Each structure stands twice: as structure tokens, then as C-alpha cells.
Short mmCIF file of C-alpha atoms in Angstrom, two decimals:
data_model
loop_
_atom_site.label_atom_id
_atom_site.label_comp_id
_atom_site.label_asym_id
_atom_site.label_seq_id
_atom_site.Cartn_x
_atom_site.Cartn_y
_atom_site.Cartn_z
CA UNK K 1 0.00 0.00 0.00
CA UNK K 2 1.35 3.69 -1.16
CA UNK K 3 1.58 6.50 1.24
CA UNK K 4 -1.73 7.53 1.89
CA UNK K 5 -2.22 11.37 2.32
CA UNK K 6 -6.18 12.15 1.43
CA UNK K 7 -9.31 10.29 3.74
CA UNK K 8 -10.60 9.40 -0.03
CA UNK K 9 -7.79 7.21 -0.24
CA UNK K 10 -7.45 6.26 3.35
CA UNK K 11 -11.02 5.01 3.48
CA UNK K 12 -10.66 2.79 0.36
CA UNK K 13 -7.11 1.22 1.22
CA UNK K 14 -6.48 1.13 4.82
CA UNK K 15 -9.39 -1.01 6.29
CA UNK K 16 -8.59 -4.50 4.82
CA UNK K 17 -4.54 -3.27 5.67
CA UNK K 18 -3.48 -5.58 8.68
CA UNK K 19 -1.66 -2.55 9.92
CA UNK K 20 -3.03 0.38 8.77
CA UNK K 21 -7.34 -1.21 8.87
CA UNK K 22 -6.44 -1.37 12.85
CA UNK K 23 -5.50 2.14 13.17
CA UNK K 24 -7.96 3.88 10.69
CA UNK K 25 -10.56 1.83 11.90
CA UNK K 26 -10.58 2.06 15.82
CA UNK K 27 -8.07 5.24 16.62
CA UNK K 28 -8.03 7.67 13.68
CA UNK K 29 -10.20 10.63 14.35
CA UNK K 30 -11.77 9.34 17.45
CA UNK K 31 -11.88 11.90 20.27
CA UNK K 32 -8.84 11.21 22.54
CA UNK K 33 -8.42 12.98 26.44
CA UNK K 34 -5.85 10.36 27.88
CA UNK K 35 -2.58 12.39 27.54
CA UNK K 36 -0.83 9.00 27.64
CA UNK K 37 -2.29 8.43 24.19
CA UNK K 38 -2.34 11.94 23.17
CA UNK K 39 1.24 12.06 23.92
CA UNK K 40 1.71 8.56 21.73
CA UNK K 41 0.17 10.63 18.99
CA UNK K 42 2.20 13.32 18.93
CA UNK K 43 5.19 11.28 19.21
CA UNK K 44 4.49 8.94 16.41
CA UNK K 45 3.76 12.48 14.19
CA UNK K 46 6.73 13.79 15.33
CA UNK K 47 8.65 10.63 14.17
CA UNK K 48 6.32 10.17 10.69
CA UNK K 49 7.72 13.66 9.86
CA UNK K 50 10.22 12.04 6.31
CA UNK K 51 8.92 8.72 7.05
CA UNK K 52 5.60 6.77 5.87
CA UNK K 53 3.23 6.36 8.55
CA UNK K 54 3.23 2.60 7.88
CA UNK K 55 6.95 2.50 8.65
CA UNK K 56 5.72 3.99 12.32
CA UNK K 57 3.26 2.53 12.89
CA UNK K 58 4.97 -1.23 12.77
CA UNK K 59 7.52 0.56 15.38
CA UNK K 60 4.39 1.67 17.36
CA UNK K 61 5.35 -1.44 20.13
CA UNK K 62 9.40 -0.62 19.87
CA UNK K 63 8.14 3.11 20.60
CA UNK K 64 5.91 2.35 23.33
CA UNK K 65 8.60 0.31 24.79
CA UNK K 66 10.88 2.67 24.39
CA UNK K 67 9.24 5.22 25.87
CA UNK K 68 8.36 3.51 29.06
CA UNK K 69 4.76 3.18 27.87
CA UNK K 70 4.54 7.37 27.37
CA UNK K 71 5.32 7.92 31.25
CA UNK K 72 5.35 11.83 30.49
CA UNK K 73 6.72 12.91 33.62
CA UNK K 74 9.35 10.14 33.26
CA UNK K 75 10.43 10.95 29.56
CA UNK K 76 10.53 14.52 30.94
CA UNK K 77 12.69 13.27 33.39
CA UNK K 78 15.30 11.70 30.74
CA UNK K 79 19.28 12.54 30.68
CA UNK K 80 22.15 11.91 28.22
CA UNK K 81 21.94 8.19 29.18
CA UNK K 82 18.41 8.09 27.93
CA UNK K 83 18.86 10.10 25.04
CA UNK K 84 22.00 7.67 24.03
CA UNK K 85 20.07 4.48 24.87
CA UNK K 86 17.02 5.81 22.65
CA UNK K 87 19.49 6.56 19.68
CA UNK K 88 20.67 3.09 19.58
CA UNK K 89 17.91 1.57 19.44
CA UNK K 90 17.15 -0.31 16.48
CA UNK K 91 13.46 -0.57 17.26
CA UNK K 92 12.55 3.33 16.57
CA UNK K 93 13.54 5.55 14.69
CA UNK K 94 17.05 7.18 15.66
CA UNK K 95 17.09 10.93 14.94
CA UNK K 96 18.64 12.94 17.70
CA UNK K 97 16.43 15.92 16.44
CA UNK K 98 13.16 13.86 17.15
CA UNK K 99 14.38 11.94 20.19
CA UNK K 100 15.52 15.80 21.76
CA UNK K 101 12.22 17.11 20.31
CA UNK K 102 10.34 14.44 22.01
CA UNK K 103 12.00 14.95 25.56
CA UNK K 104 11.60 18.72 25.77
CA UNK K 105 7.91 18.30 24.70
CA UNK K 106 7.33 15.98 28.01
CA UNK K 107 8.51 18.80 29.87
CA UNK K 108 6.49 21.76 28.26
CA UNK K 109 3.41 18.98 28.96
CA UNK K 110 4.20 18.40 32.36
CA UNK K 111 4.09 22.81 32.20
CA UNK K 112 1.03 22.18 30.74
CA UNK K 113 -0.49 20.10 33.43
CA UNK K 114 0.79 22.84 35.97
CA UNK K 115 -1.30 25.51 34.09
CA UNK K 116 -4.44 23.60 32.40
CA UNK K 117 -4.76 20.50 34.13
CA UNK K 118 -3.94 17.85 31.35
CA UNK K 119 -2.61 18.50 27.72
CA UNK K 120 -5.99 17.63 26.94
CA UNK K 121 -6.99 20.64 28.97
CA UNK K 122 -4.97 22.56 27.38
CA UNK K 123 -6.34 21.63 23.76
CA UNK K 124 -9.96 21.85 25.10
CA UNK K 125 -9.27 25.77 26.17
CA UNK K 126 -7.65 26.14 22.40
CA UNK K 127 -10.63 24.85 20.85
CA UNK K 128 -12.00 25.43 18.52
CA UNK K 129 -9.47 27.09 16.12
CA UNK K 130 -8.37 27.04 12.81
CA UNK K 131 -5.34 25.34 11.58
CA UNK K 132 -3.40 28.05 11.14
CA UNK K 133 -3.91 29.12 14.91
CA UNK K 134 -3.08 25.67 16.00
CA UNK K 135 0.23 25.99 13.96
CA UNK K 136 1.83 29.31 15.51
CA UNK K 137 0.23 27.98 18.96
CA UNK K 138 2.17 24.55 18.72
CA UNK K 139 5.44 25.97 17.12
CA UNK K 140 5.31 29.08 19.99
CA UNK K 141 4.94 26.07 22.27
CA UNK K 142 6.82 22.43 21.09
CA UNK K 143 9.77 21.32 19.11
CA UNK K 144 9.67 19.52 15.99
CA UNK K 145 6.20 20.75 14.80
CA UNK K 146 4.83 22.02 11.29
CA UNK K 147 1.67 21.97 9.76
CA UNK K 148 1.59 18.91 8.26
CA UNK K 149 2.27 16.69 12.20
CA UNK K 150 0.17 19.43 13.64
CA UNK K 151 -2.82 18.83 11.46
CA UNK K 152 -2.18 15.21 11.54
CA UNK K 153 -2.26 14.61 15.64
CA UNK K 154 -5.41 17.52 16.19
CA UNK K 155 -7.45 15.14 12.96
CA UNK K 156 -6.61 11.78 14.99
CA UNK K 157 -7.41 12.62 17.89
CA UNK K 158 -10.70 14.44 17.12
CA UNK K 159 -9.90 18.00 17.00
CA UNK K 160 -10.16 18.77 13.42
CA UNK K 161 -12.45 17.20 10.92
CA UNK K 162 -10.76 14.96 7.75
CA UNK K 163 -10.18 11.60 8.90
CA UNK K 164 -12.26 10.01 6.84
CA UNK K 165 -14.89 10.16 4.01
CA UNK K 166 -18.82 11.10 4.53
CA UNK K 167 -19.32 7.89 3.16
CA UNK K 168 -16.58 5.79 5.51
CA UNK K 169 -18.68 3.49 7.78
CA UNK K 170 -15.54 4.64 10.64
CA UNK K 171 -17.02 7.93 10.46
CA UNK K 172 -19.98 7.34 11.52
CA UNK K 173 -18.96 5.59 14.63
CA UNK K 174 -16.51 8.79 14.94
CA UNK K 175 -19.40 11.45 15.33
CA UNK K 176 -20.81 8.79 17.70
CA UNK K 177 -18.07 9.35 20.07
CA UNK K 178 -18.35 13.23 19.43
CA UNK K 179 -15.25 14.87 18.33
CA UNK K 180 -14.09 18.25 19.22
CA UNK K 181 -14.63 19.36 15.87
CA UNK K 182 -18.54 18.45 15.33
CA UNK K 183 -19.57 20.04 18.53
CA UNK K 184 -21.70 23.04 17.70
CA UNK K 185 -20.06 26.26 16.24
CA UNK K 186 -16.70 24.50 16.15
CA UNK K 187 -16.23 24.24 12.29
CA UNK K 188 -17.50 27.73 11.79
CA UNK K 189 -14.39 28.48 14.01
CA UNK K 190 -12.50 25.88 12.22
CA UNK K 191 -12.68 26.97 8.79
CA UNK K 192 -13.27 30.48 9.39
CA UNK K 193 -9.46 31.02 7.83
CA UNK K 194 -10.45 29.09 4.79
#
């Protein structure tokens, strides 16, 4: 299966995919609040970034391993001797730039927690917002972001619409859980720099 970029082609190729039909059908675009899993997300973005996002997501395991299972206030925590031990391993993908991005984000979210409660908390008092906004408010904020990882983590995790197709049996089991997006007003907000 070719990168996919669009929900058109998402929808048609990634359900019957034994590693992408897991992921597009029970994660992508659902409304997420765990920062455990919001911080997977933004991780596995972060590492995509050059990369297809099958190539991370058969790492997903070596990452969560890696990561001590996306202990925040742990990989916040992490010296030279966890940076080094990250780089070598085989399992993820070595790139000091995303490994040092990845560690200085666990501290601005443990900063986050201080201020909003959660880095769920803070999305919720972002929301909603266009794309743009998100941009400048993650670069202002996080290392290793750009539009395309911060569009990619706020759609998966249910904070902007484009997942998946009208027609995509997934999304209607998405608007069932009731994404940040479809609430009402939000996508007037959401589009209003279209």
C-alpha cells in the first residue's frame, strides 16, 4: 500500500490493511483525552515527519517500549543516558532531532499540566481554532512541529475534521463518540481562515 495522504484514499485502502485497517478503523479521528495516548500521537507524528506512517506505525510497540509506555513525567525526566540508549535503538527511529524534540515536549506537557490540568486541557481551552492558529500555537509552544504533524495529531485525535470520508462506515462511529470538531459552532471556528 502507497503513502496515503487524502481520507478518499485512506477510506478505500487502509481497512482491509493488517496494519493500517487497525489504526484507521478504531483510533483515527476518534476523540482522545488520555494524555498518555495523546502524547503517543504526537510522538508517532513527530517521528512520521520524512517517514511513511506505515513504517511507524509497525515501530508503534518498539516506541511504546521505548518510551516507558509514554510515562510523560518520566520521559521529561530523561538525561544523556536516555537520550543515548534511545538513539541506539534499532526498534525506533534514531534521529537525535526527534528523540531531543520528544524529551523537551514531556517537559512543556508536564508545564502544561501545571497551568491547564492535562494537555488535553490545554487543547480543550484552544478549541476550537483554525489550523493556522493551532500551527503558531504549537510551534510558539513544542519542538519539531509544522503543519503537516500538527494537522495530523489535532485530525486523529478528534480535534479537526478529515479523517475520513462522509461515506466511511468509521465515520460514523466517529461522530458517535463526538469529536471536538462536530460540537456546535466548532467548524464555523475551524474553517473560518479558509
Amino acid at each position: 500500500m502507497a503513502d496515503v495522504v487524502t481520507a478518499s484514499t485512506y477510506c478505500e485502502n487502509a481497512p482491509k490493511h493488517p496494519i493500517h485497517g487497525p489504526y484507521h478503523d478504531h483510533e483515527y479521528g476518534f476523540p482522545v483525552s488520555d494524555d498518555r495516548v495523546l502524547f503517543e500521537r504526537f510522538v508517532l507524528e513527530i517521528n512520521q515527519a520524512g517517514l511513511s506512517w506505515l513504517t511507524v506505525l509497525k515501530k508503534r510497540p518498539a516506541f511504546r517500549e521505548a518510551f516507558e509506555d509514554y510515562d510523560i513525567a518520566c520521559i521529561a525526566a530523561y538525561g544523556d543516558e536516555d537520550r543515548a540508549r534511545l538513539l541506539s535503538n534499532a526498534g525506533i527511529i534514531r534521529n537525535r532531532l526527534k528523540i531531543n524534540a520528544v524529551v523537551h515536549n514531556a517537559g512543556v506537557v508536564m508545564q502544561l499540566k501545571d497551568s491547564h490540568g492535562s494537555f488535553s486541557g490545554w487543547l480543550d481551552a484552544h478549541h476550537p481554532q483554525p489550523l493556522s492558529a493551532w500551527i503558531k500555537l504549537f510551534k510558539k509552544t513544542f519542538r519539531f512541529t509544522g503543519p503537516e504533524i500538527v494537522n495530523e495529531l489535532l485530525m486523529s485525535c478528534g480535534y479537526l475534521p478529515g479523517c475520513h470520508r462522509d461515506d466511511c462506515p468509521v465515520q460514523a462511529r466517529v461522530l458517535d463518540a463526538g469529536p471536538r470538531w462536530a460540537e456546535p459552532g466548532a467548524l464555523a471556528a475551524i474553517r473560518s481562515d479558509d
